[in-house]
PDB file of C-alpha atoms in Angstrom:
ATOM      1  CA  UNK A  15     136.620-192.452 101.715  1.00  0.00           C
ATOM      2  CA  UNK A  16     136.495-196.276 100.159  1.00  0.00           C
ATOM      3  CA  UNK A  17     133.080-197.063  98.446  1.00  0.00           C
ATOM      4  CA  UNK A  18     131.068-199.081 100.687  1.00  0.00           C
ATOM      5  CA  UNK A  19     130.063-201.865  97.828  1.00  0.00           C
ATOM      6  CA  UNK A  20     127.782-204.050 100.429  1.00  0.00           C
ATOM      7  CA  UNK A  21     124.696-201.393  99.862  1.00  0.00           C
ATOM      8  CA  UNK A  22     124.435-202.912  96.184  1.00  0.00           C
ATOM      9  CA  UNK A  23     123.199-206.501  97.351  1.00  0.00           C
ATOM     10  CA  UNK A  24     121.058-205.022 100.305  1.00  0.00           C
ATOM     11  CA  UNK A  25     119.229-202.658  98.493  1.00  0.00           C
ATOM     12  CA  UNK A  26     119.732-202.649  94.830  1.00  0.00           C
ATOM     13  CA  UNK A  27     120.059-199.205  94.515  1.00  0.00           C
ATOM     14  CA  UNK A  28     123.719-197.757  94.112  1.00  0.00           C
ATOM     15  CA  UNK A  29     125.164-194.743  96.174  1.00  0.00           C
ATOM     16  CA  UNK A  30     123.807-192.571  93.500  1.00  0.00           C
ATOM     17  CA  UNK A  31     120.300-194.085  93.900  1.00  0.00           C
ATOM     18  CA  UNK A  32     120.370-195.542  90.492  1.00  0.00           C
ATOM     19  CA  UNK A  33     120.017-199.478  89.621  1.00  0.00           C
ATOM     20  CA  UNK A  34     122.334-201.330  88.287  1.00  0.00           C
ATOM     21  CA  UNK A  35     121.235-200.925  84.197  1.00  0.00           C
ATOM     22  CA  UNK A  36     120.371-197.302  84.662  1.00  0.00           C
ATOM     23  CA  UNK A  37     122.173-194.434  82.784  1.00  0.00           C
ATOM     24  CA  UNK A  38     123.472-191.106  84.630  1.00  0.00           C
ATOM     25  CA  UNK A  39     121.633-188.323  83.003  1.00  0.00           C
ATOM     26  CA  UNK A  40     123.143-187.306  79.591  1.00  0.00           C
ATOM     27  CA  UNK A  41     122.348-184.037  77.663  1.00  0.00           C
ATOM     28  CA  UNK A  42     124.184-182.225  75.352  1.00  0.00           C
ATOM     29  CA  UNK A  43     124.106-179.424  72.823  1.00  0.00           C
ATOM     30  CA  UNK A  44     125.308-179.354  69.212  1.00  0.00           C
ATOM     31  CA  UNK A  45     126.737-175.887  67.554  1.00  0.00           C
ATOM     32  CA  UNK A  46     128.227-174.558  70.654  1.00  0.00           C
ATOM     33  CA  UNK A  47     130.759-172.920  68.948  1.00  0.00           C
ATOM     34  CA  UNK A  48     130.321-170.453  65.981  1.00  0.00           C
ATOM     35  CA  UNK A  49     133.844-170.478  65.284  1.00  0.00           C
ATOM     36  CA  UNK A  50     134.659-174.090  64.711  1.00  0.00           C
ATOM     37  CA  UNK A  51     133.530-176.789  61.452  1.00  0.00           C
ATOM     38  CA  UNK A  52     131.808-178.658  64.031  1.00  0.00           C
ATOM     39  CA  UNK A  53     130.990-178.267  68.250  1.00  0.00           C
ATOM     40  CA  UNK A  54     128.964-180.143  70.712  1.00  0.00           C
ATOM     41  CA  UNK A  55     128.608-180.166  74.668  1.00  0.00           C
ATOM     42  CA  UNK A  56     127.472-183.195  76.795  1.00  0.00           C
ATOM     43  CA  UNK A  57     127.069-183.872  79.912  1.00  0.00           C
ATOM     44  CA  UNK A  58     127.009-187.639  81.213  1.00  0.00           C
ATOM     45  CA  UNK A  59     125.986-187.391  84.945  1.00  0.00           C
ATOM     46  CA  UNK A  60     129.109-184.637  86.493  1.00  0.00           C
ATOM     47  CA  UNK A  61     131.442-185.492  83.702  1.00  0.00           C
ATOM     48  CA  UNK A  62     131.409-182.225  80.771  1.00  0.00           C
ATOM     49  CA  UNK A  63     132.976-182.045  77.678  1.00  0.00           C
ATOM     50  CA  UNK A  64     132.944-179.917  74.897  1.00  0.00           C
ATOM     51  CA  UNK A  65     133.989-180.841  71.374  1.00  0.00           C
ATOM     52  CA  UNK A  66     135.768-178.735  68.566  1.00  0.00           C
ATOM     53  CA  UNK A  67     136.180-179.735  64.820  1.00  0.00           C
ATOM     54  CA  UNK A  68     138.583-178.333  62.655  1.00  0.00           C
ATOM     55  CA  UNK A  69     138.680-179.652  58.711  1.00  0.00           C
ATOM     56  CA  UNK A  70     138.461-182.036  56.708  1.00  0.00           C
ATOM     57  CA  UNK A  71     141.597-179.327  55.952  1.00  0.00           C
ATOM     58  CA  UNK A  72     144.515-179.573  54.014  1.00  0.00           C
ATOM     59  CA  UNK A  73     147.817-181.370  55.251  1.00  0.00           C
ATOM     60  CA  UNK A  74     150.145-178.717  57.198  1.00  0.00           C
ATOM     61  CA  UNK A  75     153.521-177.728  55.556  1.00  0.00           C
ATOM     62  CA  UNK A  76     156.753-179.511  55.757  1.00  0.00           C
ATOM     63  CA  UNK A  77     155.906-182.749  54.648  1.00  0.00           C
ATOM     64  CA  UNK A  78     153.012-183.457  57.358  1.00  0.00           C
ATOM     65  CA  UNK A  79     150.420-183.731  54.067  1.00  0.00           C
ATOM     66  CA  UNK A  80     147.620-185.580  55.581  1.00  0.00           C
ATOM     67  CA  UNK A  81     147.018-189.159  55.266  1.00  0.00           C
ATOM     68  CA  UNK A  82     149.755-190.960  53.757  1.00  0.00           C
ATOM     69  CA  UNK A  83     147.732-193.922  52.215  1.00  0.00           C
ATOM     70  CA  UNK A  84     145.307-191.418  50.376  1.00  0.00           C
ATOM     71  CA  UNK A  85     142.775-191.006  52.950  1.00  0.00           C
ATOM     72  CA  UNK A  86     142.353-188.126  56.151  1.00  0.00           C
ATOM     73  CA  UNK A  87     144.837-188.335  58.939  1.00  0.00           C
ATOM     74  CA  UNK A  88     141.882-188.019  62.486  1.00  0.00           C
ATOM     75  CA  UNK A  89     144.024-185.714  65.408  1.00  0.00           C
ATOM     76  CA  UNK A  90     142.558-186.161  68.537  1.00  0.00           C
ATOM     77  CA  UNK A  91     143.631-183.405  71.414  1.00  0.00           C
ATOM     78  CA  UNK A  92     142.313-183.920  74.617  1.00  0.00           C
ATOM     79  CA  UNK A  93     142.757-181.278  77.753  1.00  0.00           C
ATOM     80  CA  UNK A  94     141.601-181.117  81.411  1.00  0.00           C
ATOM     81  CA  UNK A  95     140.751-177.802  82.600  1.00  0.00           C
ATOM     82  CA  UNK A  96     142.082-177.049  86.193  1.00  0.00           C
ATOM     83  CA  UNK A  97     139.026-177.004  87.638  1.00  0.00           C
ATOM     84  CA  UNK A  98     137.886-180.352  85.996  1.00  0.00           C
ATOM     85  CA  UNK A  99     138.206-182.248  89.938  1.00  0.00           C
ATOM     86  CA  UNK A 100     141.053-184.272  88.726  1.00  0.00           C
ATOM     87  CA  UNK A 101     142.960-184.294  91.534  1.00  0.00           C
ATOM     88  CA  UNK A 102     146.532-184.656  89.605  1.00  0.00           C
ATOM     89  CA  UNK A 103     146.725-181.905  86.816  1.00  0.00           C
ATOM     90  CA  UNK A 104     147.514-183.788  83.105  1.00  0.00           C
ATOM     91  CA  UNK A 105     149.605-182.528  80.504  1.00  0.00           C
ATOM     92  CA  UNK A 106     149.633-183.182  77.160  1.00  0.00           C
ATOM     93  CA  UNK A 107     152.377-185.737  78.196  1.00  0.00           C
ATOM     94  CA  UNK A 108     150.472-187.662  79.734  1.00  0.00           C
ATOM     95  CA  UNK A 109     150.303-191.594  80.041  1.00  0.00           C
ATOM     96  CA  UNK A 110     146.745-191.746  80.187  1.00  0.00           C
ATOM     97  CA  UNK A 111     145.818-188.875  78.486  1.00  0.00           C
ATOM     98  CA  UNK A 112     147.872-190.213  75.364  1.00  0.00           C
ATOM     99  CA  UNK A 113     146.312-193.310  75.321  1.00  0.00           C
ATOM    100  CA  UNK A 114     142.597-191.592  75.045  1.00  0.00           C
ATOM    101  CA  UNK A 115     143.766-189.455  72.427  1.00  0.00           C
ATOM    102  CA  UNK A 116     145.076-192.748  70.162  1.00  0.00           C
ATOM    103  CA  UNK A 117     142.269-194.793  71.366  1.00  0.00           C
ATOM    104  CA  UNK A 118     139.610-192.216  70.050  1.00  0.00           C
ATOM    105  CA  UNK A 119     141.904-191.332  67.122  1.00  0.00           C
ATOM    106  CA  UNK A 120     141.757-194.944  65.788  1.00  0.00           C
ATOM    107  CA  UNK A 121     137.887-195.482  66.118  1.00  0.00           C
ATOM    108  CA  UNK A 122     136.796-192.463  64.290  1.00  0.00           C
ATOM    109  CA  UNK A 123     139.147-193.712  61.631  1.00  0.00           C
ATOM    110  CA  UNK A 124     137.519-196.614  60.830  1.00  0.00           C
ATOM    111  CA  UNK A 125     134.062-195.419  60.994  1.00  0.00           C
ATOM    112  CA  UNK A 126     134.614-192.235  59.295  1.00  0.00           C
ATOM    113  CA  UNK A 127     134.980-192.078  55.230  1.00  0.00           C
ATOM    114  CA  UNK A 128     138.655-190.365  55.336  1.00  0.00           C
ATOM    115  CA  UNK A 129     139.030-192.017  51.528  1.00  0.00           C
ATOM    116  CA  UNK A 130     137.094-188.965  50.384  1.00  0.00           C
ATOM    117  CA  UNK A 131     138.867-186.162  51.969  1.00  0.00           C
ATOM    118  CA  UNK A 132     143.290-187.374  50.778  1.00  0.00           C
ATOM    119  CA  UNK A 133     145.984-185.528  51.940  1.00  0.00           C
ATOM    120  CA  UNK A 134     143.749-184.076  54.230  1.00  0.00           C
ATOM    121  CA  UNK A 135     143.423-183.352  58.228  1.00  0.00           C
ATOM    122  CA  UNK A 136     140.692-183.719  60.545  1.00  0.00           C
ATOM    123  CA  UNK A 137     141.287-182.068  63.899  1.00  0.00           C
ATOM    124  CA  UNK A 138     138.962-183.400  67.530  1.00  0.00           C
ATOM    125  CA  UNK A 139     139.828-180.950  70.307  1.00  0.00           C
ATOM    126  CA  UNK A 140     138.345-181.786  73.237  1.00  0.00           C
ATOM    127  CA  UNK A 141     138.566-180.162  77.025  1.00  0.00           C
ATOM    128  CA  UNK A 142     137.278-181.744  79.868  1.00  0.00           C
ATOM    129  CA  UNK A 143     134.866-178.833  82.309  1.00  0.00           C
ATOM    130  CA  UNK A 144     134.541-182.028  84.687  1.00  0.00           C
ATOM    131  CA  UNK A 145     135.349-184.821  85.434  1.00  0.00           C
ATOM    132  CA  UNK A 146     133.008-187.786  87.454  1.00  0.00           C
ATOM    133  CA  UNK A 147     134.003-190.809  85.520  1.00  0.00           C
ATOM    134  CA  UNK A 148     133.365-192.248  82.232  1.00  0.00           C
ATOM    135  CA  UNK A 149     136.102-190.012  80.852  1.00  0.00           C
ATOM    136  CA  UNK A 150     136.689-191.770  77.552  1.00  0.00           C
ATOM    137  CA  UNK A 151     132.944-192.670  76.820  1.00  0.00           C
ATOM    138  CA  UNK A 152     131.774-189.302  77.621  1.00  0.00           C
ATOM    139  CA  UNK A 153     135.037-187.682  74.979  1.00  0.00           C
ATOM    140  CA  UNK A 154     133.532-190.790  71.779  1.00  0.00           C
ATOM    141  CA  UNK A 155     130.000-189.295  72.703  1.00  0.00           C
ATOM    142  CA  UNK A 156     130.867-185.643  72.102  1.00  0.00           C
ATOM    143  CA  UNK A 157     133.055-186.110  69.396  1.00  0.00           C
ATOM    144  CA  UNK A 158     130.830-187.850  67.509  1.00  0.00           C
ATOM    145  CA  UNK A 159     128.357-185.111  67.851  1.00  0.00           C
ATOM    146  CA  UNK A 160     130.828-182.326  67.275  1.00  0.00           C
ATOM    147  CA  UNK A 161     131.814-184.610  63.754  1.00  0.00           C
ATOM    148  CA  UNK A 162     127.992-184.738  62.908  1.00  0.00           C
ATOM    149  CA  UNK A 163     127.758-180.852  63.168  1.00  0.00           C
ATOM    150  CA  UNK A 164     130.853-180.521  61.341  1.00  0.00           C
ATOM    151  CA  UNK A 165     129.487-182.323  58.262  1.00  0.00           C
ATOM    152  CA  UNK A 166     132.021-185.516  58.319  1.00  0.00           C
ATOM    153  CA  UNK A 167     130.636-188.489  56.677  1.00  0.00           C
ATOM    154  CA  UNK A 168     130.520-191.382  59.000  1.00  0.00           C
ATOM    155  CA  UNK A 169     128.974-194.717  58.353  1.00  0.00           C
ATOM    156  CA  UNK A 170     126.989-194.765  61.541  1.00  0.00           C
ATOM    157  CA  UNK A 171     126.786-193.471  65.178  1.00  0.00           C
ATOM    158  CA  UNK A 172     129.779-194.260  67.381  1.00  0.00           C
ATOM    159  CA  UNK A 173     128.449-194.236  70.406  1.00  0.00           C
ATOM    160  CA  UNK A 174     130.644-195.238  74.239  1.00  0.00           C
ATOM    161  CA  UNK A 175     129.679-196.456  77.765  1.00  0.00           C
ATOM    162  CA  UNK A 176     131.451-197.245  80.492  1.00  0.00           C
ATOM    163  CA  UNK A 177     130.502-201.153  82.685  1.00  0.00           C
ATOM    164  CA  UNK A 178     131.771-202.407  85.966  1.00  0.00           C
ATOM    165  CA  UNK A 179     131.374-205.397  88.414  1.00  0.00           C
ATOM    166  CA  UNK A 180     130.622-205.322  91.903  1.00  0.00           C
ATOM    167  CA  UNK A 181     133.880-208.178  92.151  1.00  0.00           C
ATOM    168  CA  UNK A 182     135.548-206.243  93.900  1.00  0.00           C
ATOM    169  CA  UNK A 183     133.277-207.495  97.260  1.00  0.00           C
ATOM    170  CA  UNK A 184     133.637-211.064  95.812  1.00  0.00           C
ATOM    171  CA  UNK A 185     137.159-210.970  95.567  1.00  0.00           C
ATOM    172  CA  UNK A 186     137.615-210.177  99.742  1.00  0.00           C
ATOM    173  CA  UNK A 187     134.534-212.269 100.729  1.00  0.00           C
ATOM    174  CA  UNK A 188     135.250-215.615  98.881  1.00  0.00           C
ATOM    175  CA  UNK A 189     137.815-217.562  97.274  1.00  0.00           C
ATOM    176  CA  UNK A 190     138.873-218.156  94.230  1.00  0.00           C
ATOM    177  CA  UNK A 191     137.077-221.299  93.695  1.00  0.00           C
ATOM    178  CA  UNK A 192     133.834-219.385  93.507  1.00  0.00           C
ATOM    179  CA  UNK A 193     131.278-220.920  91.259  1.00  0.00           C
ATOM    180  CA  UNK A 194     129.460-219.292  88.679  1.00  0.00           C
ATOM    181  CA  UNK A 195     126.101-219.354  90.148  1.00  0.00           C
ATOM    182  CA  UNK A 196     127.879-216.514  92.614  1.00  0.00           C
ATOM    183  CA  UNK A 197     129.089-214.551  90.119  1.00  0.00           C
ATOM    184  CA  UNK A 198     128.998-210.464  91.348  1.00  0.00           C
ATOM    185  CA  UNK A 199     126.421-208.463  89.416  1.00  0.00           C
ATOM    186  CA  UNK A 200     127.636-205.980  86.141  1.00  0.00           C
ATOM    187  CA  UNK A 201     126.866-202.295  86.747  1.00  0.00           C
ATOM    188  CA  UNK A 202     126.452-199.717  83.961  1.00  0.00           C
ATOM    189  CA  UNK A 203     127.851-196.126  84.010  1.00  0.00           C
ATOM    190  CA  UNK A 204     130.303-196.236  86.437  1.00  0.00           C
ATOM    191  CA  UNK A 205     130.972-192.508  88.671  1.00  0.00           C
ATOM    192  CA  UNK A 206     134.612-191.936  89.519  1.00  0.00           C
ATOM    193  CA  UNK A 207     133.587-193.049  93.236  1.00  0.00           C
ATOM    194  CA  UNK A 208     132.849-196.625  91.462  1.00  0.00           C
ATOM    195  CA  UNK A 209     135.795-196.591  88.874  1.00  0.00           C
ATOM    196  CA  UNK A 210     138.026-196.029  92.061  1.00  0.00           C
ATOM    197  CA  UNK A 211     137.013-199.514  93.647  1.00  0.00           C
ATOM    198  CA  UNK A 212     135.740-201.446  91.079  1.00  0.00           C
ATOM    199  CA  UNK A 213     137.005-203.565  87.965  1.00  0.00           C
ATOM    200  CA  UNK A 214     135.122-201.484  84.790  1.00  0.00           C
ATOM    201  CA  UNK A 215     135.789-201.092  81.160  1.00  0.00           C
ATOM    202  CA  UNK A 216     134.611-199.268  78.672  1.00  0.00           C
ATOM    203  CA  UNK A 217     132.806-199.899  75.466  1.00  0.00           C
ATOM    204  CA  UNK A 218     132.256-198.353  71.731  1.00  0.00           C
ATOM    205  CA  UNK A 219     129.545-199.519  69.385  1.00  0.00           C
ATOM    206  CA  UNK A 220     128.769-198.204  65.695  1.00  0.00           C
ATOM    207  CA  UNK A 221     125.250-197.633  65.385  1.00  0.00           C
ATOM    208  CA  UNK A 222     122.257-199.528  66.741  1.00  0.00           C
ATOM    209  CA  UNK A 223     122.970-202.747  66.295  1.00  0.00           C
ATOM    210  CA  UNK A 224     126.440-205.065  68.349  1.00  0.00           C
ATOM    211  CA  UNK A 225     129.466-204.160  66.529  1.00  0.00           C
ATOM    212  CA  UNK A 226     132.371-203.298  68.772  1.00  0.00           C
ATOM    213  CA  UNK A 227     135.182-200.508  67.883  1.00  0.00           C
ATOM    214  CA  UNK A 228     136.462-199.750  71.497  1.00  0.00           C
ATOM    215  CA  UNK A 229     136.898-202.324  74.318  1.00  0.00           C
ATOM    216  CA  UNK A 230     139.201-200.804  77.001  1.00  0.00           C
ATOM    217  CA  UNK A 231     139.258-203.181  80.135  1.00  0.00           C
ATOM    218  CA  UNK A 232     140.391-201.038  82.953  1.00  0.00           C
ATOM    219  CA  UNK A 233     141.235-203.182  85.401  1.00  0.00           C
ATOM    220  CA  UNK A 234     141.975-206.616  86.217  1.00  0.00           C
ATOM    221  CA  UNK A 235     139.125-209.222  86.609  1.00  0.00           C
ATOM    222  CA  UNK A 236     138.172-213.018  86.298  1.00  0.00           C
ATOM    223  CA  UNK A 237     137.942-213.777  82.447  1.00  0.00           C
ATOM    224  CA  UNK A 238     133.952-214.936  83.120  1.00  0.00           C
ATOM    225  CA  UNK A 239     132.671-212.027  84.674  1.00  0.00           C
ATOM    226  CA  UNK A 240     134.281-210.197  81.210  1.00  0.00           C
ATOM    227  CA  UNK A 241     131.036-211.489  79.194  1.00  0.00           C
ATOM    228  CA  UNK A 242     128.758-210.005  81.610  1.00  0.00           C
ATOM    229  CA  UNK A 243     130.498-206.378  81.674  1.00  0.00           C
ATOM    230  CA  UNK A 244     130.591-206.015  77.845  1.00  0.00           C
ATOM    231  CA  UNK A 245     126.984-207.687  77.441  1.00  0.00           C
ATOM    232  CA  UNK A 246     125.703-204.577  79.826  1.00  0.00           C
ATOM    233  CA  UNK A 247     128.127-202.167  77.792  1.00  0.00           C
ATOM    234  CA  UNK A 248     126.648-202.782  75.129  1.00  0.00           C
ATOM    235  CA  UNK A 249     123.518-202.263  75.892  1.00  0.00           C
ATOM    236  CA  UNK A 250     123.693-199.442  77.822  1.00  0.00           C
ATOM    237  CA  UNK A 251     125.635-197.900  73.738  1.00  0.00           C
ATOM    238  CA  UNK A 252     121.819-198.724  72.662  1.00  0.00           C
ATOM    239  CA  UNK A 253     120.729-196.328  75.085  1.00  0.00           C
ATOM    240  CA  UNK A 254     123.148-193.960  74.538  1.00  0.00           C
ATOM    241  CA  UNK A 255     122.808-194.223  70.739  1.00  0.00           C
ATOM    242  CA  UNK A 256     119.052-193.282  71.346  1.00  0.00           C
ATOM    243  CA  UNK A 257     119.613-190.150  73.059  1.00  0.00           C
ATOM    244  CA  UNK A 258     122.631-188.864  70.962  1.00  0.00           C
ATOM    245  CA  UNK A 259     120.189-189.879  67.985  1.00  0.00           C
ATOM    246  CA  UNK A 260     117.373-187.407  69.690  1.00  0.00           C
ATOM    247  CA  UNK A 261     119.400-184.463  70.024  1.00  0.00           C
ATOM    248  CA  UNK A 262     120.880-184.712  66.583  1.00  0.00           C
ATOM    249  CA  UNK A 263     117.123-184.806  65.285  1.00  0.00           C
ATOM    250  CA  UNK A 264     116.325-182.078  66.942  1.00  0.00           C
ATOM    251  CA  UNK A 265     118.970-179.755  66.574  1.00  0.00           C
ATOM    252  CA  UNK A 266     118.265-181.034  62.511  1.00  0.00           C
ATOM    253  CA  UNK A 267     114.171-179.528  63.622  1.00  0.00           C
ATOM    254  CA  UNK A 268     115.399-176.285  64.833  1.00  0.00           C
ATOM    255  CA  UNK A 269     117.614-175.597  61.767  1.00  0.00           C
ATOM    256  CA  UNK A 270     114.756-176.492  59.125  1.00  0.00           C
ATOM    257  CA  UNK A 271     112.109-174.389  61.130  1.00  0.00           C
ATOM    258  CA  UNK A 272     114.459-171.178  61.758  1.00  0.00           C
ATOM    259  CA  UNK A 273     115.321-172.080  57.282  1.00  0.00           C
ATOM    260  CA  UNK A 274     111.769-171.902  56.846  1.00  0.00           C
ATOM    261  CA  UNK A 275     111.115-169.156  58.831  1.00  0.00           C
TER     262      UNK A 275
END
């Protein structure tokens, strides 16, 4: 059933009830897994992930040693359990799939200190309970939890969101001559229903302040309605920072009281 995108400008509430700036509900757990260097669980809205660390470890055998430049080679693994709603089951092979695993691959690389762990492996495992949207935000988000457990330095929070536009009712409406006054409104935390009819991207910021490590436009859109999207993306990474940044402190509480005790 298409998304019927004319409720945003009527009411200003999306299908979901929420406003436009408003966050799903996020939660999430860290030390899920005994087993593991490092585990989390979070939930943004119906999407649930859990997170596995394995390492900083040494290189495997036959020649696959680690970094090659003296620094930690970051593995990213990323499954969908059957029962995640995806509608079209994903193997490892997998076009999109792939990409996620190389896109969060290279931004924990740069924000994690690899120089100190050479020759060395760090392993991200993540599966996918369910799946609502926000796939790739939702997998930075848990990982860098699960990383945080593990003990891996990092030089700050790398936190993801996912932002949209309502062009898609601008684009059959008007022409392309539309002027900038009319420019459709930017929505933040896109649901699957959304990412289905809407252009949306997604965003990564390290720590609190506006410095960008992910930008993944997802689908095509008018270069000046680009500013907009990332401007609420980032943002809404504040947000997200601030609740990733709560559970980490109080996880931290827990440990020193049951130390103490």
């Amino acid at each position: 059933m298409p998304l019927d995108t004319s409720t945003y400008a009527l009411s200003l509430l999306r299908l979901d009830g929420r406003r436009w700036n408003e966050l799903r509900r996020i939660s999430a757990q860290i030390s899920t897994q005994a087993a593991s260097d490092g585990s989390s669980y979070l939930e943004m809205g119906n999407t649930k992930v859990i997170c596995t660390i394995s390492g900083p470890s040494e290189g495997r055998r036959g020649g696959g040693a680690g970094g090659d430049d003296g620094k930690a080679t970051v593995e990213v693994e990323v499954g969908l359990a059957g029962f995640s709603g995806e509608r079209k089951r994903k193997g490892r092979g997998d076009r999109r799939i792939s990409e996620i695993q190389a896109t969060i691959a290279s931004a924990f690389s740069s924000s994690l200190f690899t120089h100190l762990y050479p020759h060395s492996t760090i392993h991200i495992s993540l599966s996918i309970l369910s799946l609502d949207g926000a796939l790739l935000a939702a997998c930075i988000n848990a990982a860098t939890l699960a990383l945080i457990d593990a003990g891996v330095p990092m030089s700050d929070y790398v936190v993801a969101c996912t932002s949209g536009s309502t062009a898609a009712m601008y684009s059959t409406d008007q022409g392309p001559n539309t002027e900038a006054t009319d420019a459709p409104d930017p929505l933040l935390d896109l649901n699957s229903g959304e990412e289905l009819e809407l252009p949306w991207l997604t965003v990564a910021t390290i720590g609190a302040g506006e410095r960008v490590s992910v930008l993944l436009l997802e689908k095509r859109v008018r270069a000046e309605w680009v500013e907009g999207m990332l401007a609420v993306g980032v943002d809404g990474c504040k947000q997200v920072r601030e609740i990733l940044d709560g559970v980490v402190r109080r996880h931290g509480q827990r440990v020193l009281e049951v130390g103490l005790g």
